[in-house]
Each structure stands twice: as structure tokens, then as C-alpha cells.
Amino acid sequence: MPHLSSSDRLGIKLRNTLSNPIFKLARTTAGSLKDLAPILIVVGFFQFAVLKQPLPNTVDMLIGVVLVLLGLTFFIDGLESGLFPIGESMAHDFARKGSVIWLLIFAFALGFGTTIAEPALIAVAAEAAAIAARAEFIEQSSDAEASYAMGLRLTVAFSVGLAIVLGVIRILKGWRIDMMIIVGYAMVVIMTMFAPREIIGIAYDSGGVTTSTITVPLVTALGVGLASSIKGRNPMIDGFGLIAFASLTPMIFVMAYGMLF
């Protein structure tokens, strides 16, 4: 066994420490705390300096902050350890397989599946159904509200599935994203003139809630992995942009849903 200098041994020990799961989790926790710090500072400033009031339910709020910190830490660690590698590896595998049809089917299924399970979309759809029932746009019953909410969720999920397919085709063909986005938002503006006023706000919010905790990591990993696997594509230029389509198409489809139903 070759003799190692003290600097070599120190380097090996440092690499082993950095790769230790506990150290990685601690480092992620520190990063999460740093990300939360601006929010805590703003809330603290306005609560104590402007409102000059003590925190209500201090113990509950501190427990909530700790839970948010832990949740954010584990979520980020899960993204880095699981979702990003899975999305990129599957994109590489589909590119090597060379079947465009299966790639597009996977893209649609990924967009649809991640969106239908999106917690933010579930919450917004349920709230929209409750408001629609109170305003007597739909029957005031749990079945009618559930049907309305599910209709919204399926509409948004279908639109995101098509958006990911469109984004994958753009990567394969090397199309410019700016012109596609301009055309898409022109459609949004035109449809806004004809859609019922009651659905416009929901449609616009649907574009935001789809790009949340579940959809973004997998869809981003798919785009970057696919662009990295295709000769002549730049991951920085071609790999990103799928999320833009995913937030655009729900506005169009939800307004169409409101116009039809």
C-alpha cells in the first residue's frame, strides 16, 4: 500500500465526510434555514417593529417553523437523491431507445400524472368548486362539488400532459421557445375576451399551481436529461422551458372548460 502524505489523508477524510449522508442532511438543513431566514426576518420585523404585538400562539408557531424547516430539508434532499436522477436517467434511456412515440407517451403520462397529484391543484380545485356552489353556478351538493373539482383537475392535468409533449417535440426539433410562448400568450389574451368572467381567475391561477412541488422536479429533469442525450442540443438552451409550457396551457384549457361547461 503506497504511503500517503498527511495532506492526502486529510483530503480522503474530507471527501468521506462530505459524502456522509448525515453530513449531507445537515448541510441541506443549513441551506433550508438560510432560505427561510428572509421570511422569518420580514415577519419578525413587521410583527414587533410595525405592529408592536407579540406573536400569537408562540409555541405553535415555533413548532410550525421547525416542521416547515424539516419538510423543506427532506424535500430538497429527496429531489437531489431521487426525483432528479430518475427523471434524467429515464430521459437518457428513452433517447437511447430511439422511439419517439414511446418518448411522447411517457412525456404525456409524466405531465398528466404529476399534475393530477399536485397538492396545490387539489386545494385550488376544491376551493373553486365550493365557491361555485355558493354562487349557485353548480348544484349545492358534495357530489356536484366533487365532480366540478375533478373536472378542473382532469382538464389541467390533460393540458399539462400536452404541454410536456409539445416541449419535448421542441427539444427534438430545436424550435425556438420565444415564438411559441408569444403565440401561446396571444391565445390566452384572445380567449380571455370570450371566456366567462367567473372562470378567468381560476384559469390564471391554474397555470401557477401546476408548476409546484411534484411537477417541476420531474419535468425539469426530463428536459435537461433529454437535451443532454441528443447531439447538437445544449441543456442550458434546450433543456429548460418545459415548465413555461406547463404553466401556459392550463390557462387556455381551463378557459375552454368554462366556456363549454
Short mmCIF file of C-alpha atoms in Angstrom, two decimals:
data_model
loop_
_atom_site.label_atom_id
_atom_site.label_comp_id
_atom_site.label_asym_id
_atom_site.label_seq_id
_atom_site.Cartn_x
_atom_site.Cartn_y
_atom_site.Cartn_z
CA MET A 1 0.00 0.00 0.00
CA PRO A 2 1.56 3.32 -1.06
CA HIS A 3 2.49 5.79 1.65
CA LEU A 4 0.06 8.72 1.86
CA SER A 5 1.10 12.16 2.92
CA SER A 6 -0.79 13.99 5.65
CA SER A 7 -2.46 16.24 3.05
CA ASP A 8 -3.63 13.17 1.07
CA ARG A 9 -5.06 11.57 4.19
CA LEU A 10 -6.78 14.84 5.08
CA GLY A 11 -8.29 15.06 1.59
CA ILE A 12 -9.61 11.47 1.77
CA LYS A 13 -11.09 12.11 5.18
CA LEU A 14 -12.72 15.33 3.96
CA ARG A 15 -14.24 13.56 0.93
CA ASN A 16 -15.60 10.80 3.15
CA THR A 17 -17.11 13.38 5.49
CA LEU A 18 -18.73 15.33 2.66
CA SER A 19 -20.25 12.14 1.22
CA ASN A 20 -21.61 11.04 4.61
CA PRO A 21 -25.46 11.05 4.49
CA ILE A 22 -25.76 12.68 7.90
CA PHE A 23 -23.38 15.48 6.90
CA LYS A 24 -25.27 15.98 3.63
CA LEU A 25 -28.55 16.20 5.54
CA ALA A 26 -27.06 18.70 7.97
CA ARG A 27 -25.76 20.79 5.08
CA THR A 28 -29.20 20.71 3.42
CA THR A 29 -30.81 21.74 6.72
CA ALA A 30 -28.45 24.71 6.99
CA GLY A 31 -29.32 25.70 3.42
CA SER A 32 -33.05 25.44 4.16
CA LEU A 33 -32.64 27.61 7.25
CA LYS A 34 -30.79 30.17 5.14
CA ASP A 35 -33.64 30.14 2.61
CA LEU A 36 -36.25 30.61 5.33
CA ALA A 37 -34.32 33.37 7.09
CA PRO A 38 -35.62 36.27 4.90
CA ILE A 39 -39.22 35.20 5.55
CA LEU A 40 -38.62 34.98 9.30
CA ILE A 41 -36.89 38.37 9.32
CA VAL A 42 -39.73 40.06 7.41
CA VAL A 43 -42.43 38.53 9.63
CA GLY A 44 -40.48 39.38 12.79
CA PHE A 45 -39.84 42.97 11.70
CA PHE A 46 -43.46 43.76 10.91
CA GLN A 47 -44.79 41.88 13.94
CA PHE A 48 -42.50 43.52 16.51
CA ALA A 49 -41.40 46.81 14.93
CA VAL A 50 -44.52 47.86 13.00
CA LEU A 51 -47.47 46.15 14.67
CA LYS A 52 -45.66 46.05 18.05
CA GLN A 53 -47.53 42.93 19.02
CA PRO A 54 -46.25 39.66 20.49
CA LEU A 55 -46.50 36.54 18.37
CA PRO A 56 -49.88 34.82 18.77
CA ASN A 57 -49.59 31.17 19.86
CA THR A 58 -45.80 31.41 20.06
CA VAL A 59 -45.23 27.73 20.84
CA ASP A 60 -47.44 26.56 17.97
CA MET A 61 -45.74 28.97 15.57
CA LEU A 62 -42.26 27.82 16.60
CA ILE A 63 -43.29 24.19 16.15
CA GLY A 64 -44.69 25.10 12.75
CA VAL A 65 -41.44 26.79 11.70
CA VAL A 66 -39.46 23.72 12.76
CA LEU A 67 -41.81 21.45 10.80
CA VAL A 68 -41.52 23.69 7.73
CA LEU A 69 -37.73 23.60 8.06
CA LEU A 70 -37.68 19.80 8.33
CA GLY A 71 -40.17 19.40 5.49
CA LEU A 72 -38.19 21.68 3.19
CA THR A 73 -34.95 19.89 4.12
CA PHE A 74 -36.27 16.40 3.41
CA PHE A 75 -37.99 17.58 0.25
CA ILE A 76 -34.81 19.09 -1.19
CA ASP A 77 -32.79 16.05 -0.15
CA GLY A 78 -35.37 13.79 -1.80
CA LEU A 79 -35.20 15.80 -5.01
CA GLU A 80 -31.42 15.54 -5.20
CA SER A 81 -31.35 11.86 -4.24
CA GLY A 82 -34.35 10.53 -6.10
CA LEU A 83 -36.52 12.59 -8.42
CA PHE A 84 -33.86 14.42 -10.43
CA PRO A 85 -31.76 11.28 -11.08
CA ILE A 86 -34.86 9.27 -12.00
CA GLY A 87 -36.10 11.88 -14.48
CA GLU A 88 -32.71 12.34 -16.11
CA SER A 89 -31.95 8.60 -16.33
CA MET A 90 -35.33 7.85 -17.92
CA ALA A 91 -34.80 10.65 -20.43
CA HIS A 92 -31.39 9.18 -21.33
CA ASP A 93 -32.90 5.70 -21.66
CA PHE A 94 -35.69 6.87 -23.95
CA ALA A 95 -33.19 8.80 -26.09
CA ARG A 96 -31.03 5.67 -26.44
CA LYS A 97 -34.08 3.56 -27.25
CA GLY A 98 -34.73 5.85 -30.21
CA SER A 99 -38.53 5.53 -30.10
CA VAL A 100 -40.15 8.94 -30.43
CA ILE A 101 -43.65 7.51 -29.91
CA TRP A 102 -42.78 5.97 -26.54
CA LEU A 103 -40.95 9.12 -25.51
CA LEU A 104 -44.03 11.25 -26.26
CA ILE A 105 -46.33 8.80 -24.46
CA PHE A 106 -44.02 8.94 -21.44
CA ALA A 107 -43.92 12.75 -21.59
CA PHE A 108 -47.73 12.98 -21.62
CA ALA A 109 -48.11 10.41 -18.83
CA LEU A 110 -45.50 12.20 -16.72
CA GLY A 111 -47.17 15.59 -17.15
CA PHE A 112 -50.66 14.20 -16.52
CA GLY A 113 -49.69 12.00 -13.57
CA THR A 114 -47.65 14.58 -11.70
CA THR A 115 -50.29 17.29 -12.19
CA ILE A 116 -53.29 15.24 -11.09
CA ALA A 117 -51.41 14.51 -7.85
CA GLU A 118 -50.33 18.12 -7.28
CA PRO A 119 -51.49 19.17 -3.76
CA ALA A 120 -51.80 22.84 -4.75
CA LEU A 121 -54.08 21.97 -7.66
CA ILE A 122 -56.25 19.75 -5.45
CA ALA A 123 -56.67 22.61 -2.96
CA VAL A 124 -57.47 25.24 -5.62
CA ALA A 125 -59.94 22.95 -7.43
CA ALA A 126 -61.76 22.15 -4.18
CA GLU A 127 -61.96 25.85 -3.25
CA ALA A 128 -63.20 26.76 -6.74
CA ALA A 129 -65.91 24.10 -6.51
CA ALA A 130 -67.04 25.36 -3.09
CA ILE A 131 -67.22 28.97 -4.33
CA ALA A 132 -69.09 27.90 -7.49
CA ALA A 133 -71.64 26.06 -5.35
CA ARG A 134 -72.18 29.04 -3.03
CA ALA A 135 -72.61 31.29 -6.08
CA GLU A 136 -75.14 28.78 -7.46
CA PHE A 137 -73.20 28.14 -10.65
CA ILE A 138 -73.39 24.44 -9.78
CA GLU A 139 -75.71 22.43 -7.56
CA GLN A 140 -75.05 22.83 -3.85
CA SER A 141 -74.15 19.24 -3.03
CA SER A 142 -70.97 17.37 -2.20
CA ASP A 143 -71.30 15.24 -5.36
CA ALA A 144 -71.62 18.30 -7.59
CA GLU A 145 -68.64 19.98 -5.95
CA ALA A 146 -66.53 16.83 -6.23
CA SER A 147 -67.47 16.44 -9.90
CA TYR A 148 -66.65 20.09 -10.65
CA ALA A 149 -63.30 19.89 -8.83
CA MET A 150 -62.37 16.65 -10.58
CA GLY A 151 -63.32 18.16 -13.93
CA LEU A 152 -60.96 21.07 -13.29
CA ARG A 153 -58.15 18.75 -12.16
CA LEU A 154 -58.53 16.49 -15.21
CA THR A 155 -58.63 19.49 -17.55
CA VAL A 156 -55.47 20.96 -16.07
CA ALA A 157 -53.69 17.59 -15.98
CA PHE A 158 -54.58 16.89 -19.62
CA SER A 159 -53.33 20.33 -20.64
CA VAL A 160 -50.02 19.85 -18.81
CA GLY A 161 -49.58 16.43 -20.44
CA LEU A 162 -49.98 18.05 -23.86
CA ALA A 163 -47.66 20.87 -22.81
CA ILE A 164 -44.86 18.43 -21.93
CA VAL A 165 -45.37 16.65 -25.25
CA LEU A 166 -45.09 19.99 -27.05
CA GLY A 167 -41.96 20.85 -25.06
CA VAL A 168 -40.34 17.50 -25.87
CA ILE A 169 -41.08 17.97 -29.56
CA ARG A 170 -39.47 21.42 -29.33
CA ILE A 171 -36.31 19.86 -27.87
CA LEU A 172 -36.24 17.18 -30.57
CA LYS A 173 -36.78 19.67 -33.39
CA GLY A 174 -34.72 22.52 -31.93
CA TRP A 175 -37.55 25.02 -32.25
CA ARG A 176 -37.25 28.50 -30.70
CA ILE A 177 -39.14 28.80 -27.44
CA ASP A 178 -39.79 32.54 -27.56
CA MET A 179 -42.09 32.44 -30.60
CA MET A 180 -44.04 29.51 -29.17
CA ILE A 181 -44.57 31.32 -25.87
CA ILE A 182 -45.66 34.51 -27.67
CA VAL A 183 -48.26 32.58 -29.69
CA GLY A 184 -49.46 30.82 -26.54
CA TYR A 185 -50.00 34.01 -24.56
CA ALA A 186 -51.68 35.62 -27.55
CA MET A 187 -54.19 32.75 -27.38
CA VAL A 188 -54.64 33.39 -23.65
CA VAL A 189 -55.40 37.08 -24.27
CA ILE A 190 -57.88 36.29 -27.04
CA MET A 191 -59.67 33.62 -25.00
CA THR A 192 -59.88 35.96 -22.02
CA MET A 193 -62.15 38.24 -24.10
CA PHE A 194 -64.69 35.44 -24.64
CA ALA A 195 -64.42 33.25 -21.53
CA PRO A 196 -66.94 33.64 -18.67
CA ARG A 197 -65.64 36.13 -16.11
CA GLU A 198 -66.13 33.60 -13.32
CA ILE A 199 -63.57 31.18 -14.80
CA ILE A 200 -60.83 33.63 -15.82
CA GLY A 201 -59.23 34.00 -12.39
CA ILE A 202 -59.35 30.24 -11.80
CA ALA A 203 -57.76 29.65 -15.21
CA TYR A 204 -54.93 32.07 -14.50
CA ASP A 205 -54.28 30.56 -11.07
CA SER A 206 -54.34 27.06 -12.54
CA GLY A 207 -51.30 27.99 -14.59
CA GLY A 208 -49.42 28.74 -11.39
CA VAL A 209 -50.45 25.84 -9.17
CA THR A 210 -49.46 23.23 -11.74
CA THR A 211 -45.81 24.26 -11.51
CA SER A 212 -45.36 23.14 -7.94
CA THR A 213 -43.62 20.58 -5.76
CA ILE A 214 -44.22 17.38 -7.74
CA THR A 215 -44.37 18.53 -11.35
CA VAL A 216 -41.38 20.88 -11.51
CA PRO A 217 -38.56 18.50 -10.43
CA LEU A 218 -39.54 15.60 -12.69
CA VAL A 219 -40.38 17.73 -15.72
CA THR A 220 -37.18 19.77 -15.39
CA ALA A 221 -35.12 16.60 -15.06
CA LEU A 222 -36.82 15.18 -18.16
CA GLY A 223 -35.98 18.25 -20.25
CA VAL A 224 -32.37 18.51 -19.10
CA GLY A 225 -31.77 14.77 -19.47
CA LEU A 226 -33.29 14.70 -22.95
CA ALA A 227 -31.34 17.72 -24.17
CA SER A 228 -28.13 16.19 -22.77
CA SER A 229 -28.75 12.96 -24.67
CA ILE A 230 -29.38 14.48 -28.12
CA LYS A 231 -26.44 15.52 -30.25
CA GLY A 232 -26.49 19.19 -31.12
CA ARG A 233 -28.72 20.21 -28.19
CA ASN A 234 -27.50 22.42 -25.36
CA PRO A 235 -29.03 21.54 -21.96
CA MET A 236 -28.90 25.20 -20.87
CA ILE A 237 -30.68 26.41 -24.01
CA ASP A 238 -32.89 23.47 -24.94
CA GLY A 239 -33.26 21.58 -21.66
CA PHE A 240 -35.22 24.24 -19.81
CA GLY A 241 -38.56 25.72 -20.80
CA LEU A 242 -40.92 22.79 -20.26
CA ILE A 243 -42.28 24.45 -17.14
CA ALA A 244 -43.20 27.53 -19.19
CA PHE A 245 -45.47 25.37 -21.36
CA ALA A 246 -46.86 23.63 -18.27
CA SER A 247 -47.95 26.97 -16.79
CA LEU A 248 -49.30 28.32 -20.09
CA THR A 249 -51.58 25.57 -21.42
CA PRO A 250 -53.77 25.23 -18.28
CA MET A 251 -54.95 28.83 -18.72
CA ILE A 252 -56.11 28.03 -22.26
CA PHE A 253 -57.75 24.71 -21.37
CA VAL A 254 -59.48 25.90 -18.18
CA MET A 255 -60.99 28.88 -20.00
CA ALA A 256 -62.19 26.48 -22.70
CA TYR A 257 -63.61 24.28 -19.93
CA GLY A 258 -65.51 27.27 -18.54
CA MET A 259 -66.83 28.22 -21.97
CA LEU A 260 -68.11 24.67 -22.58
CA PHE A 261 -69.41 23.65 -19.18
#
